[in-house]
mmCIF file of C-alpha atoms in Angstrom:
data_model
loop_
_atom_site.group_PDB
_atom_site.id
_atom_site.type_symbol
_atom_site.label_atom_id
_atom_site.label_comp_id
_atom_site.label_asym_id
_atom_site.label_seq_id
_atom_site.Cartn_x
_atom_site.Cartn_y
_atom_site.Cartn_z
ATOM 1 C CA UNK A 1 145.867 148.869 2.371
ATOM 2 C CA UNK A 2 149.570 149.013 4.063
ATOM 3 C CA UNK A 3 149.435 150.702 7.471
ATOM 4 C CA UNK A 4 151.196 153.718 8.179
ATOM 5 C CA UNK A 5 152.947 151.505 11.065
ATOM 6 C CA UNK A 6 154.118 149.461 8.053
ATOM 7 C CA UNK A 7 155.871 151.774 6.233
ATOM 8 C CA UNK A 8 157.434 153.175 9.171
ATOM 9 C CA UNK A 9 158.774 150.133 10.095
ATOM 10 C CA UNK A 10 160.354 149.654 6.716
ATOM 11 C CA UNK A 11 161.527 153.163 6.987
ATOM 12 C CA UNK A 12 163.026 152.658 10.376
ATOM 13 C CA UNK A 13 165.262 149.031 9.148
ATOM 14 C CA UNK A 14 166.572 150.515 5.936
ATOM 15 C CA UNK A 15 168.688 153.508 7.275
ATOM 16 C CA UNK A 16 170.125 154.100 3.963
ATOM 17 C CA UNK A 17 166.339 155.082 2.481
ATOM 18 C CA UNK A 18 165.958 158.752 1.328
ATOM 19 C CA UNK A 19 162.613 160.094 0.730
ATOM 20 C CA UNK A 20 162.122 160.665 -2.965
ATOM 21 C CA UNK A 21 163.268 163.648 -4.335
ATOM 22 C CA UNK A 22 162.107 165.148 -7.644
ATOM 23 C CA UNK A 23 165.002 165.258 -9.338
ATOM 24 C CA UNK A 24 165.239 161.569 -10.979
ATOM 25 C CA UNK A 25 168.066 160.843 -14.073
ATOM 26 C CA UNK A 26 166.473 157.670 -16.033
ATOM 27 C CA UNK A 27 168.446 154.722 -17.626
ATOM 28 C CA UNK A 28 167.158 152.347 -19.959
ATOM 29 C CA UNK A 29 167.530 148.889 -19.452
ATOM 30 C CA UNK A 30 167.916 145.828 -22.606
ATOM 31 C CA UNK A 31 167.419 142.408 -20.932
ATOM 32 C CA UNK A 32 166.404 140.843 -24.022
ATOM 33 C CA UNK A 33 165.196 141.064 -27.304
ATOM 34 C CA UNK A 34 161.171 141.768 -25.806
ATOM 35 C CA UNK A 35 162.288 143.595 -22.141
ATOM 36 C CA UNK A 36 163.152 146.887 -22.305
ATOM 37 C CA UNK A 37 162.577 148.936 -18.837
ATOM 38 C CA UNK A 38 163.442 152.363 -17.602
ATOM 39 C CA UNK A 39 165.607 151.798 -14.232
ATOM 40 C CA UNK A 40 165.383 155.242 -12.373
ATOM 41 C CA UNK A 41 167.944 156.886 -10.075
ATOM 42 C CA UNK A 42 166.790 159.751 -7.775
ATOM 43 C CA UNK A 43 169.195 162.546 -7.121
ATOM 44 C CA UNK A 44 169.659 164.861 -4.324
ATOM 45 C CA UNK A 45 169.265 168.980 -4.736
ATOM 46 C CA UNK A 46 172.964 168.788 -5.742
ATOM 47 C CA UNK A 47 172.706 165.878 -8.384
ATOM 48 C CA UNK A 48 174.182 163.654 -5.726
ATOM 49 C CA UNK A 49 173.094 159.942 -6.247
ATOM 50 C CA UNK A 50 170.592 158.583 -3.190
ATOM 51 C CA UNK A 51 168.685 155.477 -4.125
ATOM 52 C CA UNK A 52 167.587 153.333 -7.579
ATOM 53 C CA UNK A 53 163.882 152.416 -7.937
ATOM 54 C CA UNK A 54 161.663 151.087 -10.376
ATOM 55 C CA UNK A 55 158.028 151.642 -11.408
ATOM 56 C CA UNK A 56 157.061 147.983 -12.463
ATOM 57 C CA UNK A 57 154.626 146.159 -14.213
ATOM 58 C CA UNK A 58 154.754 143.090 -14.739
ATOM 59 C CA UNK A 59 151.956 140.039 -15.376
ATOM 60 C CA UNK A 60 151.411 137.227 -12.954
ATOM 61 C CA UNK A 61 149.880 134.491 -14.465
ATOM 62 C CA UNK A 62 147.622 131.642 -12.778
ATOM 63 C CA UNK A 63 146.159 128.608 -14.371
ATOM 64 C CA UNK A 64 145.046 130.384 -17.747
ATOM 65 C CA UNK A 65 144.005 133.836 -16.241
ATOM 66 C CA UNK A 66 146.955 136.434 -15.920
ATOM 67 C CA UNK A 67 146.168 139.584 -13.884
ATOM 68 C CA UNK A 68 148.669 142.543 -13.603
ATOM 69 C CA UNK A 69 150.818 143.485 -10.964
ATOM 70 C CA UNK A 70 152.096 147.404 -10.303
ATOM 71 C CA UNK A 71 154.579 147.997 -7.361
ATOM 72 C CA UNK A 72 157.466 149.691 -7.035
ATOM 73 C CA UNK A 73 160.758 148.693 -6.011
ATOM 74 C CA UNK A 74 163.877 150.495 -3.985
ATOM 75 C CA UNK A 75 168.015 149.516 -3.868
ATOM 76 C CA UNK A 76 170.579 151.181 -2.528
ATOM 77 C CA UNK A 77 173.260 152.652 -4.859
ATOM 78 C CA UNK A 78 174.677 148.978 -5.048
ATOM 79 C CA UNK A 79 171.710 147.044 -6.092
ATOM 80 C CA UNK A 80 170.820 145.658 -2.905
ATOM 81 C CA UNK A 81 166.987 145.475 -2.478
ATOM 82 C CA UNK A 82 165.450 147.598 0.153
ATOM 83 C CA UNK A 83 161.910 147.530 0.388
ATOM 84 C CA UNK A 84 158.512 148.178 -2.184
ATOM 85 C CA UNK A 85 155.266 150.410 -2.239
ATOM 86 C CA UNK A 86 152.220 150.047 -4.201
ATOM 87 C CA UNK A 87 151.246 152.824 -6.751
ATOM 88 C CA UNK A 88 147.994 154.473 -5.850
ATOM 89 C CA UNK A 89 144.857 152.671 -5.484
ATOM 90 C CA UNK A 90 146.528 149.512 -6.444
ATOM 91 C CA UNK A 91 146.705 146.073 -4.246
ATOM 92 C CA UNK A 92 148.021 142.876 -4.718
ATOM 93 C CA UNK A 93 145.808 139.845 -5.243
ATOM 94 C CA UNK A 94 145.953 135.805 -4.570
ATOM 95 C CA UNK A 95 145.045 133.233 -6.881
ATOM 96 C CA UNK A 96 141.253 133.665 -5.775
ATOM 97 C CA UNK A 97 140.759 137.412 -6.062
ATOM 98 C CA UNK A 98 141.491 137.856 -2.449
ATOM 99 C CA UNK A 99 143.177 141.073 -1.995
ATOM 100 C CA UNK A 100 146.665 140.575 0.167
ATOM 101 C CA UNK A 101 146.022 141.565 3.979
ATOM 102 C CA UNK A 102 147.929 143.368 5.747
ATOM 103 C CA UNK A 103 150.316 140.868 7.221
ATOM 104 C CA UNK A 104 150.490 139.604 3.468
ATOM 105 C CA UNK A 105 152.385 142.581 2.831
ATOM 106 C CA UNK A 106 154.816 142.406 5.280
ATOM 107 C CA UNK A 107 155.713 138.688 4.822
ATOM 108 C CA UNK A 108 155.768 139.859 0.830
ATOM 109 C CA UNK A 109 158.397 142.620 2.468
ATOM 110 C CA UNK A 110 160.781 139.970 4.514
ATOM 111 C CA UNK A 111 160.654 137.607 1.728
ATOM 112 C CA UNK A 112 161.752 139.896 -0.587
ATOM 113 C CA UNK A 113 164.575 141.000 1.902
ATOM 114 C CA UNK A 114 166.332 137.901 1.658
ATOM 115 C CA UNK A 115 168.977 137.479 -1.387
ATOM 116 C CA UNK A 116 169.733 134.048 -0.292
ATOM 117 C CA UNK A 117 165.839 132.840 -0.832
ATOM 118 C CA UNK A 118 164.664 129.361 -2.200
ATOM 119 C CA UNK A 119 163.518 131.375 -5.296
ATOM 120 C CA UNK A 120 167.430 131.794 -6.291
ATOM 121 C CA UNK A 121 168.110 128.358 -7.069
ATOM 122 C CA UNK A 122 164.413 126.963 -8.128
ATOM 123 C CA UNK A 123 162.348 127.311 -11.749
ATOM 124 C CA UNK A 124 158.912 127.774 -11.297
ATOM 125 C CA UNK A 125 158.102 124.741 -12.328
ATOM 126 C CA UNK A 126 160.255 122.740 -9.646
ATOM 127 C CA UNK A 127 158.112 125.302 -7.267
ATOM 128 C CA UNK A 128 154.545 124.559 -7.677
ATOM 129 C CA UNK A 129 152.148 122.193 -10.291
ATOM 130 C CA UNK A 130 152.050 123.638 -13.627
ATOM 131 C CA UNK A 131 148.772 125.457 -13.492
ATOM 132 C CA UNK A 132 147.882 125.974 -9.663
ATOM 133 C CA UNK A 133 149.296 127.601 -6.806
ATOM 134 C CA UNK A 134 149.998 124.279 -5.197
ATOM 135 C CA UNK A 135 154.016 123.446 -4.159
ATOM 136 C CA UNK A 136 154.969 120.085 -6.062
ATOM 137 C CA UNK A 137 155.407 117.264 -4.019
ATOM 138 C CA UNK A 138 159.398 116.924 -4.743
ATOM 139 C CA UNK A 139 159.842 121.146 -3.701
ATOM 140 C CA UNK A 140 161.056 119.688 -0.454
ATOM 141 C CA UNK A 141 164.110 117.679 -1.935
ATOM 142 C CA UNK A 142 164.743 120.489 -5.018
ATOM 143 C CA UNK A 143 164.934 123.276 -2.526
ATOM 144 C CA UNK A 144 166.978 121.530 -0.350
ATOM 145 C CA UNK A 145 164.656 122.513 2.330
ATOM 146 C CA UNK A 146 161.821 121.281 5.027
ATOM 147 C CA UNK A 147 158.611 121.952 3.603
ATOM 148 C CA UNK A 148 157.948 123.924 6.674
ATOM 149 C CA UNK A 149 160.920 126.318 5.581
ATOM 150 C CA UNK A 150 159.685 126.540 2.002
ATOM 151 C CA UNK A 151 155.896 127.516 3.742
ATOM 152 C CA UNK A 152 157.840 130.143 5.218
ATOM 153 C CA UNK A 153 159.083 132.051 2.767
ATOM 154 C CA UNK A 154 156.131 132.170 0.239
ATOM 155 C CA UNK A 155 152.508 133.861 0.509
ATOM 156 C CA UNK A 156 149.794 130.549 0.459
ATOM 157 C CA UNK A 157 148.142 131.472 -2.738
ATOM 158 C CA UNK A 158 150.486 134.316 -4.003
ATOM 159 C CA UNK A 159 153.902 131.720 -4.598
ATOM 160 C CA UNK A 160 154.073 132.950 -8.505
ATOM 161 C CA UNK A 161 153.615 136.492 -7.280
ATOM 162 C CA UNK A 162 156.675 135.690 -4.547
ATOM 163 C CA UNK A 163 158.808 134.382 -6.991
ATOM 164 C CA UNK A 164 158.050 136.610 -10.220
ATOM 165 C CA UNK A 165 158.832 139.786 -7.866
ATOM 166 C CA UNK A 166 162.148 138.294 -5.475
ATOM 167 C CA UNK A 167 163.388 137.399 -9.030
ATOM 168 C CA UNK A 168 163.007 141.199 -10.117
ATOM 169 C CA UNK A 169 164.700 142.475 -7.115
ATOM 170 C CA UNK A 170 167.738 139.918 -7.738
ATOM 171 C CA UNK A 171 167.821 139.850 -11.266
ATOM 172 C CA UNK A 172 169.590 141.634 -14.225
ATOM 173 C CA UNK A 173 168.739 145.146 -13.238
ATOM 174 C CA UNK A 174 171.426 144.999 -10.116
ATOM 175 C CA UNK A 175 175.018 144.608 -12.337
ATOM 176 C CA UNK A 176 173.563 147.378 -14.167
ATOM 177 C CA UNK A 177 173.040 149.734 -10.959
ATOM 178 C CA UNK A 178 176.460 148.987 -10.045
ATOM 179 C CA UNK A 179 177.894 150.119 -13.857
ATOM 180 C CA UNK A 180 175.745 152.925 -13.104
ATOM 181 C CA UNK A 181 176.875 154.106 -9.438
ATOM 182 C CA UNK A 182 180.379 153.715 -10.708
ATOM 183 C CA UNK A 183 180.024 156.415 -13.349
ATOM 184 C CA UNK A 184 179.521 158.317 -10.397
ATOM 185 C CA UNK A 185 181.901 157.821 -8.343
ATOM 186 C CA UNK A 186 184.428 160.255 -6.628
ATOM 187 C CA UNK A 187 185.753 161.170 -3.257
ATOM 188 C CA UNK A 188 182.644 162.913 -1.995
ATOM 189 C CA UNK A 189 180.953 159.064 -2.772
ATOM 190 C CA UNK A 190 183.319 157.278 -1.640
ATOM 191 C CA UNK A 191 183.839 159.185 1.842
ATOM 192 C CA UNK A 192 179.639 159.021 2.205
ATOM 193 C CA UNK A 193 179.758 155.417 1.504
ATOM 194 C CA UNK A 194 182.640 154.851 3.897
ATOM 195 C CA UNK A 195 180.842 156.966 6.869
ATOM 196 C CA UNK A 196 177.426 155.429 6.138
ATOM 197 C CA UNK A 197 175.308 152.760 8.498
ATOM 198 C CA UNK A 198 175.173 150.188 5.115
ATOM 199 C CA UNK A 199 177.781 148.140 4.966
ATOM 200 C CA UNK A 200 177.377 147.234 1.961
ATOM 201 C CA UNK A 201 178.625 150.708 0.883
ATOM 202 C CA UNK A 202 181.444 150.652 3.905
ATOM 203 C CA UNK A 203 183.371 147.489 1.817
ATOM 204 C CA UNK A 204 182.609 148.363 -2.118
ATOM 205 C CA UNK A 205 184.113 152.013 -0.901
ATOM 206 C CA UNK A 206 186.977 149.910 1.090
ATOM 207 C CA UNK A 207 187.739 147.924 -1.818
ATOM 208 C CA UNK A 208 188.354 151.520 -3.801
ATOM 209 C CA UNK A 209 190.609 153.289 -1.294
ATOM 210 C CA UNK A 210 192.495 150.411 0.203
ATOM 211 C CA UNK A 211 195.618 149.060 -2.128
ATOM 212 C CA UNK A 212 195.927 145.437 -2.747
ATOM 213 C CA UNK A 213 199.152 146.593 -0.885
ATOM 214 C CA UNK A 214 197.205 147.688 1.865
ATOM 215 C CA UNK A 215 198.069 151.336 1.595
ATOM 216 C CA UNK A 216 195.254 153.600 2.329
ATOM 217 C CA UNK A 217 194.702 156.789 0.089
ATOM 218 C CA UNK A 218 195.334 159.636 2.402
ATOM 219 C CA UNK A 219 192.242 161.174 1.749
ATOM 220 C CA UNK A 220 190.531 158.384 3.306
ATOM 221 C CA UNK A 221 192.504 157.727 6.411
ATOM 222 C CA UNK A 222 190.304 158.891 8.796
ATOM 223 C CA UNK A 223 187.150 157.602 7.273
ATOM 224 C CA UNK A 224 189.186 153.769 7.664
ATOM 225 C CA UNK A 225 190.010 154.948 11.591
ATOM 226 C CA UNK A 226 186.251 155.383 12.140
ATOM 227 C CA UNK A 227 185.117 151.883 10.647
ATOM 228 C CA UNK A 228 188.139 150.375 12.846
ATOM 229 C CA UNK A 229 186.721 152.070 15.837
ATOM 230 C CA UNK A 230 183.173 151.754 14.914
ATOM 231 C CA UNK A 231 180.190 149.560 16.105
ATOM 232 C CA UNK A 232 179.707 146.990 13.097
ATOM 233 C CA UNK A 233 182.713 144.452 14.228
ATOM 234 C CA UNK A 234 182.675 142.931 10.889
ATOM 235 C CA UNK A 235 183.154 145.744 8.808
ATOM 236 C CA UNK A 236 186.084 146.885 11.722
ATOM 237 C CA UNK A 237 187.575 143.677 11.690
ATOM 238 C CA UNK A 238 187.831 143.588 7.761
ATOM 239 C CA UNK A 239 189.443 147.022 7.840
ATOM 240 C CA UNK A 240 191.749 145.842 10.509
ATOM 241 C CA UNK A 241 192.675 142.431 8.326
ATOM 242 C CA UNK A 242 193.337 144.493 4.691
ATOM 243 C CA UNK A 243 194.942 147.579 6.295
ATOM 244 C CA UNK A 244 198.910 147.877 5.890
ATOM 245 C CA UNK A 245 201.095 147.315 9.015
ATOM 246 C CA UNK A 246 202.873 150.550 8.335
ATOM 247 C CA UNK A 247 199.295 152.173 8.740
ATOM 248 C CA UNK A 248 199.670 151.771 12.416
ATOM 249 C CA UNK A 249 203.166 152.722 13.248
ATOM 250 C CA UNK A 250 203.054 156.197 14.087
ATOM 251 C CA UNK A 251 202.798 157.220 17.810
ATOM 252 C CA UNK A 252 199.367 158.936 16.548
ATOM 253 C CA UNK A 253 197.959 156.224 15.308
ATOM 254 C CA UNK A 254 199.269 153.838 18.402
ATOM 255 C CA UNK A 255 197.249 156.217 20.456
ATOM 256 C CA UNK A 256 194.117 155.851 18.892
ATOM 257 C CA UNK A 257 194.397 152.125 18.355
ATOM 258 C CA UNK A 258 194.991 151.396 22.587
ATOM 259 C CA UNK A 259 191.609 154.098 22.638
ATOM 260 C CA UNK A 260 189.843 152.114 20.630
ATOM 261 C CA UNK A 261 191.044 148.822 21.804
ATOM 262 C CA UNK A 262 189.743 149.715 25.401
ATOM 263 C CA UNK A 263 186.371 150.518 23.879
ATOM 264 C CA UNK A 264 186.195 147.543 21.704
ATOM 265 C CA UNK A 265 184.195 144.384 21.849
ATOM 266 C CA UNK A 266 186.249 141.278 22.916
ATOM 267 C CA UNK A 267 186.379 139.720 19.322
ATOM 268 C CA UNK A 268 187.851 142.533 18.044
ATOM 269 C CA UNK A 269 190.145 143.335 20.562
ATOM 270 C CA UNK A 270 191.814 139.944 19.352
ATOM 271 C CA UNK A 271 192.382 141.094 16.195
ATOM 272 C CA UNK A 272 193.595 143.963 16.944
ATOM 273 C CA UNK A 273 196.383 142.675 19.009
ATOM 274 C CA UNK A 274 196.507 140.051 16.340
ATOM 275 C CA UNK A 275 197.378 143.101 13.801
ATOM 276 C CA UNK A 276 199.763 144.127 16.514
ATOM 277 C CA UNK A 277 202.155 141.269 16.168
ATOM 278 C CA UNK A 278 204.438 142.631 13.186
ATOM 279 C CA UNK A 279 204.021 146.219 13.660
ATOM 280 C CA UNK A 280 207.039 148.080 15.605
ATOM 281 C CA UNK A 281 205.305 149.110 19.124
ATOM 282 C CA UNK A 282 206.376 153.158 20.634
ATOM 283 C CA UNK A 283 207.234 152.693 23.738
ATOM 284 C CA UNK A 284 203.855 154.019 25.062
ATOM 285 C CA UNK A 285 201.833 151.161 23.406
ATOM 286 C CA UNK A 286 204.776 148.565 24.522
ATOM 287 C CA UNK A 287 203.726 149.680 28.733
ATOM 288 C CA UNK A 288 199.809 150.369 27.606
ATOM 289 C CA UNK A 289 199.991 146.062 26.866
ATOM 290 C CA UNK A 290 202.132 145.741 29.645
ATOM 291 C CA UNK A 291 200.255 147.333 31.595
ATOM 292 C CA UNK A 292 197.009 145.003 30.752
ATOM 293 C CA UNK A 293 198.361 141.803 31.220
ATOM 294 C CA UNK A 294 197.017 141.893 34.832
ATOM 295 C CA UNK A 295 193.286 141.835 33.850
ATOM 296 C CA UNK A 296 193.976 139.890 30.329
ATOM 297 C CA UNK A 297 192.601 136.268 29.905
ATOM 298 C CA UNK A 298 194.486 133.598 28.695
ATOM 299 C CA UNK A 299 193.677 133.979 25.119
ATOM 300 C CA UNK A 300 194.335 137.994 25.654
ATOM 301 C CA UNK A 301 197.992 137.492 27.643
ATOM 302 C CA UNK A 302 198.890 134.966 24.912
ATOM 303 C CA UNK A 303 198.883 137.645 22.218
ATOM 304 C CA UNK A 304 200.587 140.231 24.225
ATOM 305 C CA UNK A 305 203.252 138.130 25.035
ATOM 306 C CA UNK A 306 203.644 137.541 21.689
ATOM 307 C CA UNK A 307 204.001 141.256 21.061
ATOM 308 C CA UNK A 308 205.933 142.236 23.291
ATOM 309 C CA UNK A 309 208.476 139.219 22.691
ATOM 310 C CA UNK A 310 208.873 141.308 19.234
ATOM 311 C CA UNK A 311 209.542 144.645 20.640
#
């Protein structure tokens, strides 16, 4: 059985995880004509959407013996896979009856984690020999891969098991989530997915409130300031990029941005004074850059130069 460490740990590298709550609205899901599933979304106390998850069962076949497989599966709001749990008293199995170990589970966890897997662009049959668990001998060139890699990122005597379940947790059930979370979408949504650790949620919610103009909605101005001046330098510098020039040209905002510019990581300062170069500067920004051309590098005092030339 998992170990509590286990789940912790899984707890502890998906910060958007909420503990499940009773309240759960269900949806059910067509794929085809012969799979119909119920998708479930669980709510907070105020009907507030927190995380997707299904209750699955589904058969893994081997040779010409299939044996079930229960587990349950977590996203986010978008669809994005976050981790799985077993129902009660149920395990996972190998090809030989030999229950998954512990460290079974957590490769089954990582593999699953990882939307750009072999399993997205392989059948099953260019994965292993039609009726065993071994890899073909052409998985190598197929995969596009070292057969070390390939060893990697599947269980030795579990590969149909790895591949069935990554291709649940990537497949047809995710566009629906995201018709789903948009029914549900408002300001309070948007400003939680804007403020939240996944950034995933930090550019869908960007995508909503920023203009193809760049013009923010005022609502959200604030919420943009904090991703700008916030730790993730990817989601900050993507802000930064989309963000109208006129955004930055009150004295306010010119503040804020030489605040944050001191605090920010080198890569990002160079954007920002990248941003700078067609926005009118207020006089206080105009002697801030001044100012910091005595301890700017070459790369830095390039930039600034280039500013201040326009002002």
């Amino acid at each position: 059985m998992l170990s509590v460490a286990f789940f912790l740990s899984l707890f502890l590298n998906n910060p958007s995880f909420v503990p499940r709550n009773e309240k759960v609205k269900e949806f059910r899901i067509v794929e085809n004509d012969t799979l119909t599933y119920t998708l479930k979304l669980a709510l907070d106390d105020k009907g507030r959407p927190q995380y997707f998850f299904r209750n699955i069962f589904t058969p893994v076949c081997y040779t010409n013996e299939c044996k079930p497989v229960y587990i349950n599966f977590y996203w986010d709001l978008l669809g994005n896979y976050m981790r799985y749990d077993l129902p009660k008293n149920k395990v996972l199995t190998k090809v030989d009856h030999d229950e998954f170990k512990e460290e079974d589970y957590q490769k089954l966890q990582d593999i699953l984690a990882q939307p750009n897997s072999i399993f997205a662009d392989l059948k099953m049959e260019d994965l292993i020999t039609t009726g065993t668990e071994d890899l073909t001998d052409s998985v190598d060139v197929k995969a596009g891969a070292t057969l070390k890699t390939i060893k990697n990122q599947v269980i030795d005597g579990a590969v149909y098991t790895c591949y069935t379940l990554w291709q649940i947790a990537y497949g047809k059930a995710v566009p629906e989530m995201q018709k789903i979370i948009e029914s549900y979408t408002d300001d309070k949504l948007l400003h939680s997915f804007l403020t939240s650790n996944n950034y995933h949620y930090q550019y869908w919610a960007m995508e909503k409130v920023v203009g193809k103009d760049g013009s923010v909605s005022k609502p959200f101005e604030q919420d943009l300031q904090q991703i700008i001046a916030g730790k993730n330098i990817f989601t900050a510098k993507y802000a930064l990029q989309h963000v109208n020039n006129s955004f930055f040209e009150s004295e306010a905002r010119q503040v804020w941005l030489w605040e944050s510019y001191q605090k920010a990581a080198y890569p990002l300062q160079i954007t920002m004074l990248k941003k700078l170069a067609n926005i009118p500067l207020t006089s206080s920004l105009a002697n801030n850059l001044k100012a910091a051309l005595t301890n700017a590098n070459q790369e830095q005092a390039s930039l600034i130069n280039q500013i201040l030339a326009k002002n």
